[in-house]
Tab-separated table of C-alpha atoms (C1' of nucleotides) in Angstrom:
chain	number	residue	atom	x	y	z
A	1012	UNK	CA	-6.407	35.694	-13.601
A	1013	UNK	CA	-10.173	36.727	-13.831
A	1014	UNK	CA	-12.245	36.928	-11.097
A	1015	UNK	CA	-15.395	35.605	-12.195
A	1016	UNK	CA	-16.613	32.107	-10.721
A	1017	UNK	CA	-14.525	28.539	-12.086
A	1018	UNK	CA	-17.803	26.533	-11.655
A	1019	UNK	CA	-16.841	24.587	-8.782
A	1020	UNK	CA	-19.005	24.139	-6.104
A	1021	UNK	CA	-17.968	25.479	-2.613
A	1022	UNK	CA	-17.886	21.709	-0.866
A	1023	UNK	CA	-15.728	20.695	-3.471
A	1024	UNK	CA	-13.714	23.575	-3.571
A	1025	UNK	CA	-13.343	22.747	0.577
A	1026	UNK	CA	-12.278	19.687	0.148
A	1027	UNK	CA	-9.284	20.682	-2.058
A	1028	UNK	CA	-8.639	23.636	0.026
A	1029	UNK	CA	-8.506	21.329	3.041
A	1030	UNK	CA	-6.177	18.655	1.304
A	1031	UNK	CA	-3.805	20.498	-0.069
A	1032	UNK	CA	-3.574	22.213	3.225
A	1033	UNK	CA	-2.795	19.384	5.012
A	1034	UNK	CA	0.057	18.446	2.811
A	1035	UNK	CA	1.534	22.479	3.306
A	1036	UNK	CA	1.060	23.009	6.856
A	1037	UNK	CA	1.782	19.335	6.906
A	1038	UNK	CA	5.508	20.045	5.230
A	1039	UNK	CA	6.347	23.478	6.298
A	1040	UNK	CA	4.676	23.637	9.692
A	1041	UNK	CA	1.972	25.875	10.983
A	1042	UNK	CA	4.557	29.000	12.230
A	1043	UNK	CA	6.127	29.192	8.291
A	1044	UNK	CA	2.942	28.775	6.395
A	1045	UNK	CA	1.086	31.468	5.184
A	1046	UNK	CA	-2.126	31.629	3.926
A	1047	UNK	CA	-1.135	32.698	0.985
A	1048	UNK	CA	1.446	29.954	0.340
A	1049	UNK	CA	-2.336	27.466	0.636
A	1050	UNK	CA	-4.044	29.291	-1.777
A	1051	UNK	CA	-1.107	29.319	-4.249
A	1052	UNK	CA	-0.278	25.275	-3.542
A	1053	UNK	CA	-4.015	25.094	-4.229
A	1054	UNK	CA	-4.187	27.758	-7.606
A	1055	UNK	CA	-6.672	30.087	-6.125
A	1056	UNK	CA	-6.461	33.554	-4.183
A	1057	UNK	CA	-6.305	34.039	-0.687
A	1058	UNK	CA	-9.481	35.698	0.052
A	1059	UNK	CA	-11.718	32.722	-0.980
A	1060	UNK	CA	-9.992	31.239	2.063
A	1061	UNK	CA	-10.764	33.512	4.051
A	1062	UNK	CA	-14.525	33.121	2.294
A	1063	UNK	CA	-14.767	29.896	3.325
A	1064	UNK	CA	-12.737	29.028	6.668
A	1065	UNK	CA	-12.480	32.735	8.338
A	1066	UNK	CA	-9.132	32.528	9.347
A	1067	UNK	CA	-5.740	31.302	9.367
A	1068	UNK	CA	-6.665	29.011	12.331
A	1069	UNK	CA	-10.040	28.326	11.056
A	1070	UNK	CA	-7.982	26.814	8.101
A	1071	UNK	CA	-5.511	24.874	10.174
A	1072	UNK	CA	-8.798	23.356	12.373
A	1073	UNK	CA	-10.203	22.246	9.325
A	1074	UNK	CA	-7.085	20.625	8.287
A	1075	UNK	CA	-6.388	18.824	11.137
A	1076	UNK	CA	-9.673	17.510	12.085
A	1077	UNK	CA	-9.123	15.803	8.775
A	1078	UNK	CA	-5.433	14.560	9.345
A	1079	UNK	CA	-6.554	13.415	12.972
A	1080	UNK	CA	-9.921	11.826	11.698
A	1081	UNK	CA	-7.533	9.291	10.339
A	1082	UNK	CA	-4.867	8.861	12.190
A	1083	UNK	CA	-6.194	8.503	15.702
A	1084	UNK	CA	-9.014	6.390	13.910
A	1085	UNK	CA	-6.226	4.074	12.913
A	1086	UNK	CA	-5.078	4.160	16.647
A	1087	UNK	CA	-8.389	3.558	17.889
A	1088	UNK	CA	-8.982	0.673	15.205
A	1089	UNK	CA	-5.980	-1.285	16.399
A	1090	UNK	CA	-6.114	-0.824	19.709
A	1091	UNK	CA	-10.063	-2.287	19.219
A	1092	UNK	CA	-7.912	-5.260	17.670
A	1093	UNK	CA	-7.228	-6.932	21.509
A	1094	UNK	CA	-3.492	-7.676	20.952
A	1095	UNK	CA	-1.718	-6.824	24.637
A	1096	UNK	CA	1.756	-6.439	25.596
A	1097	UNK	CA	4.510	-5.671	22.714
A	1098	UNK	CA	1.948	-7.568	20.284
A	1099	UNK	CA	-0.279	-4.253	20.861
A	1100	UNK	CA	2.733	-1.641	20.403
A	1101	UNK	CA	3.698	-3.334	16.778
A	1102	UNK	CA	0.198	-3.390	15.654
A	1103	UNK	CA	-0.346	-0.036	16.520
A	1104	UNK	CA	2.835	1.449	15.057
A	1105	UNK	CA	2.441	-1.459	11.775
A	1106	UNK	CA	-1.511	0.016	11.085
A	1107	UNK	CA	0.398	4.082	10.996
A	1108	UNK	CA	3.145	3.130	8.905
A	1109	UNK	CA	0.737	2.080	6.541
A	1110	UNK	CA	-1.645	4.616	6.626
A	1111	UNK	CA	1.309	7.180	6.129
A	1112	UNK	CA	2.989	5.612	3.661
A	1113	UNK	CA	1.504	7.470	1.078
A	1114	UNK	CA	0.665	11.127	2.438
A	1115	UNK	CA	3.597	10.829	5.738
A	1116	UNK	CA	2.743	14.918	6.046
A	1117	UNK	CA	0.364	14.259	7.734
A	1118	UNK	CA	2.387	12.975	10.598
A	1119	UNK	CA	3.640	16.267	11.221
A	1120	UNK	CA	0.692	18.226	10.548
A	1121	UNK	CA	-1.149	16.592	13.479
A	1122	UNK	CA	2.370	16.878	16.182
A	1123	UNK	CA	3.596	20.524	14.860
A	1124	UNK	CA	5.322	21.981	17.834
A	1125	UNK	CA	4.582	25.658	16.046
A	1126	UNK	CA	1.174	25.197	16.015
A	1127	UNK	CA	-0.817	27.845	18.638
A	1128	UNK	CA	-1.291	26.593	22.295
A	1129	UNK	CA	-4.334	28.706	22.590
A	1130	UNK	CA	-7.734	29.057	21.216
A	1131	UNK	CA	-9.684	27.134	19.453
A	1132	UNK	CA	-6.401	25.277	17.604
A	1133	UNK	CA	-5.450	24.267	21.153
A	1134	UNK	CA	-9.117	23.111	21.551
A	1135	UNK	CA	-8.772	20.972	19.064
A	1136	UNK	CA	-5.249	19.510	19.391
A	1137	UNK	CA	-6.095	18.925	23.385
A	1138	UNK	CA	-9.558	17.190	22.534
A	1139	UNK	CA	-7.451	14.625	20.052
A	1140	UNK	CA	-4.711	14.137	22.536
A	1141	UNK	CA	-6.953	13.257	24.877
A	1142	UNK	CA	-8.411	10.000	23.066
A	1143	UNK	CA	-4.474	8.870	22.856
A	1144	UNK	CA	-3.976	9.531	26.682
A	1145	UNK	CA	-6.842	6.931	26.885
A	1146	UNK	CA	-5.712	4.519	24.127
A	1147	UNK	CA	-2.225	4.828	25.811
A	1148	UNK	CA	-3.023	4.777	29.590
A	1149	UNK	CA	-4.861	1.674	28.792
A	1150	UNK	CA	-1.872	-0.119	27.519
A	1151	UNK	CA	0.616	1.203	30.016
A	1152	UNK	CA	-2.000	0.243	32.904
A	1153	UNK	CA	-2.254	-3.150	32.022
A	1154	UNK	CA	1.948	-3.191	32.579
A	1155	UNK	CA	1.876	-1.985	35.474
A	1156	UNK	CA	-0.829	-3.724	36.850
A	1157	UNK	CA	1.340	-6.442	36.381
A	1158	UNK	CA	3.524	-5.557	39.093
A	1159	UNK	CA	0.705	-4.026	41.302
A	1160	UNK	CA	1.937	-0.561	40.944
A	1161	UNK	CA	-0.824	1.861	41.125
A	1162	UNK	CA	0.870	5.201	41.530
A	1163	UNK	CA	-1.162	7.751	39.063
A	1164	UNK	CA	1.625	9.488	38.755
A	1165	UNK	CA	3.880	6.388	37.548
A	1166	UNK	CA	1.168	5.758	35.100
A	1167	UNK	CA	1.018	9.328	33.881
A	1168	UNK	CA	5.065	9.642	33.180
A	1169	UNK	CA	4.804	5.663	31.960
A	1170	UNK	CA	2.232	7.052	29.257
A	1171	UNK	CA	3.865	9.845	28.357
A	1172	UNK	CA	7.186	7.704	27.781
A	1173	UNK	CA	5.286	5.397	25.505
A	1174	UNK	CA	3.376	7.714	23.795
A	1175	UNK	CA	7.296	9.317	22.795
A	1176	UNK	CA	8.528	6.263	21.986
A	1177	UNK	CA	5.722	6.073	19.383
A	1178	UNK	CA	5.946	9.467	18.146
A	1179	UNK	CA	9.748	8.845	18.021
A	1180	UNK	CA	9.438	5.613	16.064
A	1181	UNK	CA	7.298	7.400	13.192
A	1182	UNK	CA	9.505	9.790	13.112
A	1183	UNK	CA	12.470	8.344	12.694
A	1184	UNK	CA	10.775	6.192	10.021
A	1185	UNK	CA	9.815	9.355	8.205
A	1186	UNK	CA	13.430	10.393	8.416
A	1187	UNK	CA	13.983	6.875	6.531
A	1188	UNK	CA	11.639	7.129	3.641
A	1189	UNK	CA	13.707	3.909	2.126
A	1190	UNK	CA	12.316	1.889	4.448
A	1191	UNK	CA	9.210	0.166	4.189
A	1192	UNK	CA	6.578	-0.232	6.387
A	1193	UNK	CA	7.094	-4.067	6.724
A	1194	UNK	CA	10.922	-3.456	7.399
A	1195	UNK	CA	9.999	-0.798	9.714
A	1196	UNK	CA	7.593	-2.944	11.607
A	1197	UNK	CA	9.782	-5.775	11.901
A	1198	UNK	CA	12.858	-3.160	13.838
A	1199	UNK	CA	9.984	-2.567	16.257
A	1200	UNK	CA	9.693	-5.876	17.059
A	1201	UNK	CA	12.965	-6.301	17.413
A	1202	UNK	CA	13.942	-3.174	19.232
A	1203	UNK	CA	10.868	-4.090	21.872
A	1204	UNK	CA	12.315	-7.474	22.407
A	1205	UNK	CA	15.755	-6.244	22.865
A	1206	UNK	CA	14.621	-3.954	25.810
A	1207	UNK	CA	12.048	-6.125	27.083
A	1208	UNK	CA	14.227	-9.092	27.399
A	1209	UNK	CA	15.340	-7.592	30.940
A	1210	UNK	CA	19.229	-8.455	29.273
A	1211	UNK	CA	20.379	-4.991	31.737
A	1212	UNK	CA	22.612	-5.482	33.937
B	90	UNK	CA	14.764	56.985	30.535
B	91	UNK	CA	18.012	58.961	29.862
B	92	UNK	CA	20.393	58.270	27.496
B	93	UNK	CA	23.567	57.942	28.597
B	94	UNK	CA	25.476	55.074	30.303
B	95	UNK	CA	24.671	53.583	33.544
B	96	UNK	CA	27.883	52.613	34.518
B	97	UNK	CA	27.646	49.214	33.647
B	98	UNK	CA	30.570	47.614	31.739
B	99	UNK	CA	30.397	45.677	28.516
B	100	UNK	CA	31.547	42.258	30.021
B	101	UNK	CA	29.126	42.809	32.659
B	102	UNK	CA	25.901	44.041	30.820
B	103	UNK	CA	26.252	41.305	28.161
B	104	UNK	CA	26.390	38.732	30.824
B	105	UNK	CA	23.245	39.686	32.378
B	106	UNK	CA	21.441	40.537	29.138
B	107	UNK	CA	22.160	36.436	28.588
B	108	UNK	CA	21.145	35.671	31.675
B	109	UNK	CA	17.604	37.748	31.344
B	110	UNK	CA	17.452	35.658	27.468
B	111	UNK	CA	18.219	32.156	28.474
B	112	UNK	CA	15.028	32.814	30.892
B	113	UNK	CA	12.657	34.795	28.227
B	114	UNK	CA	13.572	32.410	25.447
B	115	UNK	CA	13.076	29.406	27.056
B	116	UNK	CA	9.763	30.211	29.008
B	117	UNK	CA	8.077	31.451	26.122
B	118	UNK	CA	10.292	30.205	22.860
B	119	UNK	CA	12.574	31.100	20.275
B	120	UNK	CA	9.218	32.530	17.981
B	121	UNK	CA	6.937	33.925	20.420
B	122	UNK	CA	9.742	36.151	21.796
B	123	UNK	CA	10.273	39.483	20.493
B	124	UNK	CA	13.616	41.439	21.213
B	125	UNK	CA	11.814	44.093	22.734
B	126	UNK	CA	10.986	41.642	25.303
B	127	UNK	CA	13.980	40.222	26.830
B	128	UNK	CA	15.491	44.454	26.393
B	129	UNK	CA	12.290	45.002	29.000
B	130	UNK	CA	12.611	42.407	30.913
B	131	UNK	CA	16.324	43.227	31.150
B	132	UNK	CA	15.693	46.835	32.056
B	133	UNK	CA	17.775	48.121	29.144
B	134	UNK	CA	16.810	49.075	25.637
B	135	UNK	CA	16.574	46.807	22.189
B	136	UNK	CA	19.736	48.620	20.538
B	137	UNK	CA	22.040	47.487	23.066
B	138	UNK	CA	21.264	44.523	22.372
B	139	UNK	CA	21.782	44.472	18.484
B	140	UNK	CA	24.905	46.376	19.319
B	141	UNK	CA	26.241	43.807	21.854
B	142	UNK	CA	24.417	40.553	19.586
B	143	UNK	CA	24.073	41.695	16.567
B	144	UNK	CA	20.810	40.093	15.775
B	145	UNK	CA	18.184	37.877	17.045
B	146	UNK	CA	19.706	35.139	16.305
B	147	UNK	CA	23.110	35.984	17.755
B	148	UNK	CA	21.482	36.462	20.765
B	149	UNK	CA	19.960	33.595	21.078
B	150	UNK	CA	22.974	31.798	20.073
B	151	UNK	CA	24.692	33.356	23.230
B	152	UNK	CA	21.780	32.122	25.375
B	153	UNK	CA	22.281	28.734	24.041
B	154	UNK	CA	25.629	28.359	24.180
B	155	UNK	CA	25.448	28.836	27.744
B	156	UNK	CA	22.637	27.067	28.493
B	157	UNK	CA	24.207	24.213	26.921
B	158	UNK	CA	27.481	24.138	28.282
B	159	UNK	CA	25.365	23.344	31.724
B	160	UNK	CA	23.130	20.726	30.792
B	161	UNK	CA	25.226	18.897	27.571
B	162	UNK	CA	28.239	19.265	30.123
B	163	UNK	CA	26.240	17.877	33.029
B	164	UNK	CA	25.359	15.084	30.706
B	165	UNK	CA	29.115	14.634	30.242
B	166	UNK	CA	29.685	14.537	33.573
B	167	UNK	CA	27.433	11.927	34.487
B	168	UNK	CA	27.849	9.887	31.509
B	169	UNK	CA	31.887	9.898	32.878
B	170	UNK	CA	30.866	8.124	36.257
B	171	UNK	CA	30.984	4.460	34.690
B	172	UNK	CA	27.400	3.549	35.184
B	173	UNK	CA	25.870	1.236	32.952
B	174	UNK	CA	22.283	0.254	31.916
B	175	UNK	CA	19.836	1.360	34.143
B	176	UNK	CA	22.302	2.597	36.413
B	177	UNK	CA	23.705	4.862	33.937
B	178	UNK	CA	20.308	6.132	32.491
B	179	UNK	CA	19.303	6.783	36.161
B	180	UNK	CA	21.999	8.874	37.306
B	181	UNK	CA	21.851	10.930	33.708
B	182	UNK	CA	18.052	11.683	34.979
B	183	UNK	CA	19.117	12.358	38.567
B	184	UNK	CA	21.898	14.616	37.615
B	185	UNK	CA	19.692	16.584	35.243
B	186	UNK	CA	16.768	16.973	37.422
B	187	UNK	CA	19.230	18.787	40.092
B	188	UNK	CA	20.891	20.814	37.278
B	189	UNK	CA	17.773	21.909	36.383
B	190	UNK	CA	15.863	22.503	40.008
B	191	UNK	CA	16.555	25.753	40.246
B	192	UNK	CA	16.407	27.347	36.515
B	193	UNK	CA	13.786	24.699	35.066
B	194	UNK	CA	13.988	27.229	31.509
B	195	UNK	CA	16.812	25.892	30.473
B	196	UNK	CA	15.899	23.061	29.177
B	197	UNK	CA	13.098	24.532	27.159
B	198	UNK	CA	15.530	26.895	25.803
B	199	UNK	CA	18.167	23.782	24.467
B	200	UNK	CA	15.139	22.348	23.396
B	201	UNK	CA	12.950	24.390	22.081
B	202	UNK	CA	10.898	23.337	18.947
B	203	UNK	CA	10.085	26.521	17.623
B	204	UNK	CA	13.591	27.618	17.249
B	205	UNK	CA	14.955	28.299	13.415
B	206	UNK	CA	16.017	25.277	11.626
B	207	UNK	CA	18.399	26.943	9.600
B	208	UNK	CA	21.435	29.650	9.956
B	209	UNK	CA	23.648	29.498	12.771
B	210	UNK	CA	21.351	28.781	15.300
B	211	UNK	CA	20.655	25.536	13.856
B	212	UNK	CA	24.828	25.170	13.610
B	213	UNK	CA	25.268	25.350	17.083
B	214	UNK	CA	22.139	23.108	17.833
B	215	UNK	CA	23.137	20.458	15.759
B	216	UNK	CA	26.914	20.424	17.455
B	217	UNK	CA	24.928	19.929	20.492
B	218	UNK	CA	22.972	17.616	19.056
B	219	UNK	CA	25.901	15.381	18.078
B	220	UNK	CA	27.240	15.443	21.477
B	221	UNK	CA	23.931	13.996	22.832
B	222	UNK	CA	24.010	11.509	20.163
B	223	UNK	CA	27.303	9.921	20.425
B	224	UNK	CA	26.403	9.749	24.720
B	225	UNK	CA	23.419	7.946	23.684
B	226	UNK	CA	24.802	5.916	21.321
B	227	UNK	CA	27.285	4.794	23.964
B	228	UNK	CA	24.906	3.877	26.380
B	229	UNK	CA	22.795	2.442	23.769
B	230	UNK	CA	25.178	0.530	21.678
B	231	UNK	CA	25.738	-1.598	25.021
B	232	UNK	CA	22.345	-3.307	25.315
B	233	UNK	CA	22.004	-3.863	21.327
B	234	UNK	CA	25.741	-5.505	21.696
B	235	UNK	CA	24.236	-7.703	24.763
B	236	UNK	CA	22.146	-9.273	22.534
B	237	UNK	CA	24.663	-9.370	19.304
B	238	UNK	CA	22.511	-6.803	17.188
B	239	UNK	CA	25.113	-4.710	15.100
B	240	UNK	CA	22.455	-3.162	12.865
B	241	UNK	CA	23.248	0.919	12.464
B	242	UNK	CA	19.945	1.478	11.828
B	243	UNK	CA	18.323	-0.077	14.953
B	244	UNK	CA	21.225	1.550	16.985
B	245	UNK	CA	20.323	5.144	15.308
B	246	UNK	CA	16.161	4.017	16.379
B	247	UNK	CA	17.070	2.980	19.396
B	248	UNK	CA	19.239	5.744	20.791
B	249	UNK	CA	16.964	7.962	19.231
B	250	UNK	CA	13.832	6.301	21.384
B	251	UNK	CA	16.436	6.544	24.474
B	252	UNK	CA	16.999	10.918	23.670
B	253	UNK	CA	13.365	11.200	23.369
B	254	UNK	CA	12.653	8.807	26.721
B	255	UNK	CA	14.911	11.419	28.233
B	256	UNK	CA	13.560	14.252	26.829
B	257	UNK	CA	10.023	12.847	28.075
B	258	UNK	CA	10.787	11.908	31.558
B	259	UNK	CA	12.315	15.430	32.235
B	260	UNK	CA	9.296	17.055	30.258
B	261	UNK	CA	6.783	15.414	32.476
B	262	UNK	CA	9.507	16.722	35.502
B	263	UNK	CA	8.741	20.047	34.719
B	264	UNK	CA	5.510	19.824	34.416
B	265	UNK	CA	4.984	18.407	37.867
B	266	UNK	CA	6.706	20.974	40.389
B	267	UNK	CA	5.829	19.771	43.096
B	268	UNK	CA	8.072	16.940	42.828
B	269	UNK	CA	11.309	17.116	43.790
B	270	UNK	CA	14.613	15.288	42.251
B	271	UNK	CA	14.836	12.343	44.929
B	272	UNK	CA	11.174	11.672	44.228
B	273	UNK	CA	11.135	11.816	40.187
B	274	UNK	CA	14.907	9.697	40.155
B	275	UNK	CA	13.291	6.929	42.163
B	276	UNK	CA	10.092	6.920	39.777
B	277	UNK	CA	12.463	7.101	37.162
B	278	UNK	CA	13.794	3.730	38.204
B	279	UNK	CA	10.864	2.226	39.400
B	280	UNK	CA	9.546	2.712	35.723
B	281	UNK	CA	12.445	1.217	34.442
B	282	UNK	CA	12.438	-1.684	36.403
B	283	UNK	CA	8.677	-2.426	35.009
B	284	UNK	CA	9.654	-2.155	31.395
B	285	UNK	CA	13.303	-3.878	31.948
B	286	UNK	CA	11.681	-6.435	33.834
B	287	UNK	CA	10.298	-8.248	31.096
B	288	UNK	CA	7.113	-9.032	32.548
B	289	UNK	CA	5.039	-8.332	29.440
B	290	UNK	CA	3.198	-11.565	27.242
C	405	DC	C1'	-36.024	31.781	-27.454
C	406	DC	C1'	-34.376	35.936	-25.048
C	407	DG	C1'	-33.353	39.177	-21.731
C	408	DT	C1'	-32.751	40.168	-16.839
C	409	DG	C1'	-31.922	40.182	-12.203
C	410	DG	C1'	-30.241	37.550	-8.237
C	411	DT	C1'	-26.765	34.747	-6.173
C	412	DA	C1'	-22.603	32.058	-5.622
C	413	DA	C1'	-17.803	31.841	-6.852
C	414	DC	C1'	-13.727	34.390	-7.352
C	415	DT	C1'	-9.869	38.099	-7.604
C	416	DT	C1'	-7.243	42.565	-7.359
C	417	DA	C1'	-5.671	45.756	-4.529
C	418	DC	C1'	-5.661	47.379	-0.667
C	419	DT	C1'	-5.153	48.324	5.126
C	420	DC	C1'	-3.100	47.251	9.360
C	421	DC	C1'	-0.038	45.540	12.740
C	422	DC	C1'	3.934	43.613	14.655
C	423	DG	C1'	8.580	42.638	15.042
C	424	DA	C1'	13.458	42.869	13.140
C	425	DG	C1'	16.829	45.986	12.497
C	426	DT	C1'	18.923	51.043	12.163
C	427	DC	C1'	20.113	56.128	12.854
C	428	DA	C1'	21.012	59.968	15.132
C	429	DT	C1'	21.742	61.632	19.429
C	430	DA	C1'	22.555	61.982	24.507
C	431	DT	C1'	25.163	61.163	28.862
C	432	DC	C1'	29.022	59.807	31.537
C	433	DC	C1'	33.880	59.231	32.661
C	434	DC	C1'	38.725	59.880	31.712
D	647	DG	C1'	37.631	66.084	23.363
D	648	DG	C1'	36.918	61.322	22.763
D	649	DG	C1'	35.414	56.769	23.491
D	650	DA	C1'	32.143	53.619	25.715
D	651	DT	C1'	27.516	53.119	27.222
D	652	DA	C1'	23.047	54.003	26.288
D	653	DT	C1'	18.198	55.399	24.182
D	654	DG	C1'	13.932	57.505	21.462
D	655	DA	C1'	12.244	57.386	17.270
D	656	DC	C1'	12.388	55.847	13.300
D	657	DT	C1'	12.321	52.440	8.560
D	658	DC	C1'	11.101	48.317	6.371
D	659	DG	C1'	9.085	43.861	5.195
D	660	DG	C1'	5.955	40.292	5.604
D	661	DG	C1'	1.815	38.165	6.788
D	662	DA	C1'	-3.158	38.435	8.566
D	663	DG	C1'	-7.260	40.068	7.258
D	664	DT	C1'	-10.711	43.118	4.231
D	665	DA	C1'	-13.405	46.078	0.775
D	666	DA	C1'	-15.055	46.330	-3.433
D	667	DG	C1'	-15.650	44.804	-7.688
D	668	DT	C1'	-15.934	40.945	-11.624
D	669	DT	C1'	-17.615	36.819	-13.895
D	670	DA	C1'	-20.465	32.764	-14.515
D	671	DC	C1'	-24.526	30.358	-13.742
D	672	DC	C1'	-29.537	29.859	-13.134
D	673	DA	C1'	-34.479	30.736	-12.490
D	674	DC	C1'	-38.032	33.217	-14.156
D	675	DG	C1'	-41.247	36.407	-17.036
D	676	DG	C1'	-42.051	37.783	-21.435
DNA sequence: CCGTGGTAACTTACTCCCGAGTCATATCCC
DNA sequence: GGGATATGACTCGGGAGTAAGTTACCACGG
């Protein structure tokens, strides 16, 4: 290949970078990515990369400040909905399915367990985790309120358990990709009702 | 360091040298451990180690397999008592969170993200795996039959929300060690009772 | 209209480091 | 001596990051 310019413009040329960077750190994880395997997925060389985002991490930020831009602004945009109670879960879940129907990598990209717990990665991935802890302690809270439990600590595990049970959900949906969304949405429903219904022994 | 034997049988060294890895592995993970570093913290060298394992990998097969017989079998044992419903998912916690008091790694170890999804390690997790999964489809199969759902597909959801509640509730365990097993089994079921009460709209 | 120099886009071909895995050798005990 | 236990000092590969050079475009003076 020659090395002289291709004529496009560094923003654009970001944009792609970034994309197609979702979709491989997105499919292969952060840990078995290389930057490298990017810049081939995206038919350029490494070192413009490195031009253009510094590092392997500076890449990765990039990437999923994009991926989160849209998926916690679908959380935040149905949670601004008002629905409470299971209503709230199934819109919440129904608006992701739907969003991820047609790039679902970037599920992963945003919840890789290889991704680096330090730095300015960790930065990131803590600052977008944090505006789900709110999204999520704000449902759970209004549960327990219900039965006048206040215990932080209740509410902390309570969130944590939901915000699993979500994560699960899309995942095992991903794991199904012959299921629609609709379909999808409507075993949420069901599933909720079935362990809502207080039917335990 | 000199080179010659310590004394120190075969039988013997190899137990401790999985002893030192079930704790190296799982506080720090299958990928950001190096060899070199369970040899050190050992106190023996990295070539007796790829002459007793063989490889990464085989060791940290050998660390697995023992780390699971204690918590899969605990789960065995637990799941053998006859509870059922909350019952049942309580005493699983409560049984767990005492396994686990006093060598918390282990459960990082048997589940730790970062470990290779291919090869035999992956083997030996997925026999694990299916161990879990036919406990938890047990349990969960019971509350979908309550209701007269017979769907495999919201049984395979569900128990897979159930692994991951588990998975969550002990998570947020070790995370919090100031709390002891009494306290986190009753919070357990105080949490459950909420959800299972079916006090939401 | 035609150089011509400056700049932005781009690549080849490296260095460097770290961790997996190995080889040759040393010590101890029978 | 011989076998089991042990280690220092390597090789080797792969991925992060870099140095130096190449090509295209564009603004400007002639």
């Amino acid at each position: 290949m020659a090395a002289g310019t291709k004529g496009v413009a560094r923003a654009e040329r970001e944009a792609q970078i970034v994309e197609v960077a979702c979709r491989v750190f997105g499919e292969h994880g952060y840990a078995a990515t290389s930057v490298a395997d990017v810049a081939a997925a995206a038919g350029i060389s490494k070192p413009l990369i490195y031009q253009y985002f510094g590092s392997k991490d500076g890449l990765y930020v990039a990437a999923l400040r994009a991926a989160a831009a849209v998926l916690v602004g679908e959380i935040e945009r149905t949670a601004a909905l008002g629905a409470v109670g299971i209503d709230r879960a199934v819109v919440t879940l129904d608006g992701m399915f739907r969003v991820l129907a047609d790039r679902p990598w970037l599920w992963r990209l945003v919840f890789d367990a290889t991704a680096p717990r330090e730095g300015e990665v960790a930065a990131v991935l803590a600052e977008h985790e944090q505006r789900l802890v709110v999204l999520g302690s704000d449902g759970v809270g209004d549960l327990l309120a219900l039965v006048g439990n206040t215990d932080p600590d209740d509410l902390s595990a309570l969130r944590a358990v939901w915000e699993n049970t979500f994560r699960t959900l899309v995942g095992w949906w991903l794991d199904h990709p012959d299921v629609t969304p609709e379909a999808m949405s409507a075993r949420c429903q069901r599933l909720f009702a079935v362990v809502l219904s207080g039917s335990v022994p």
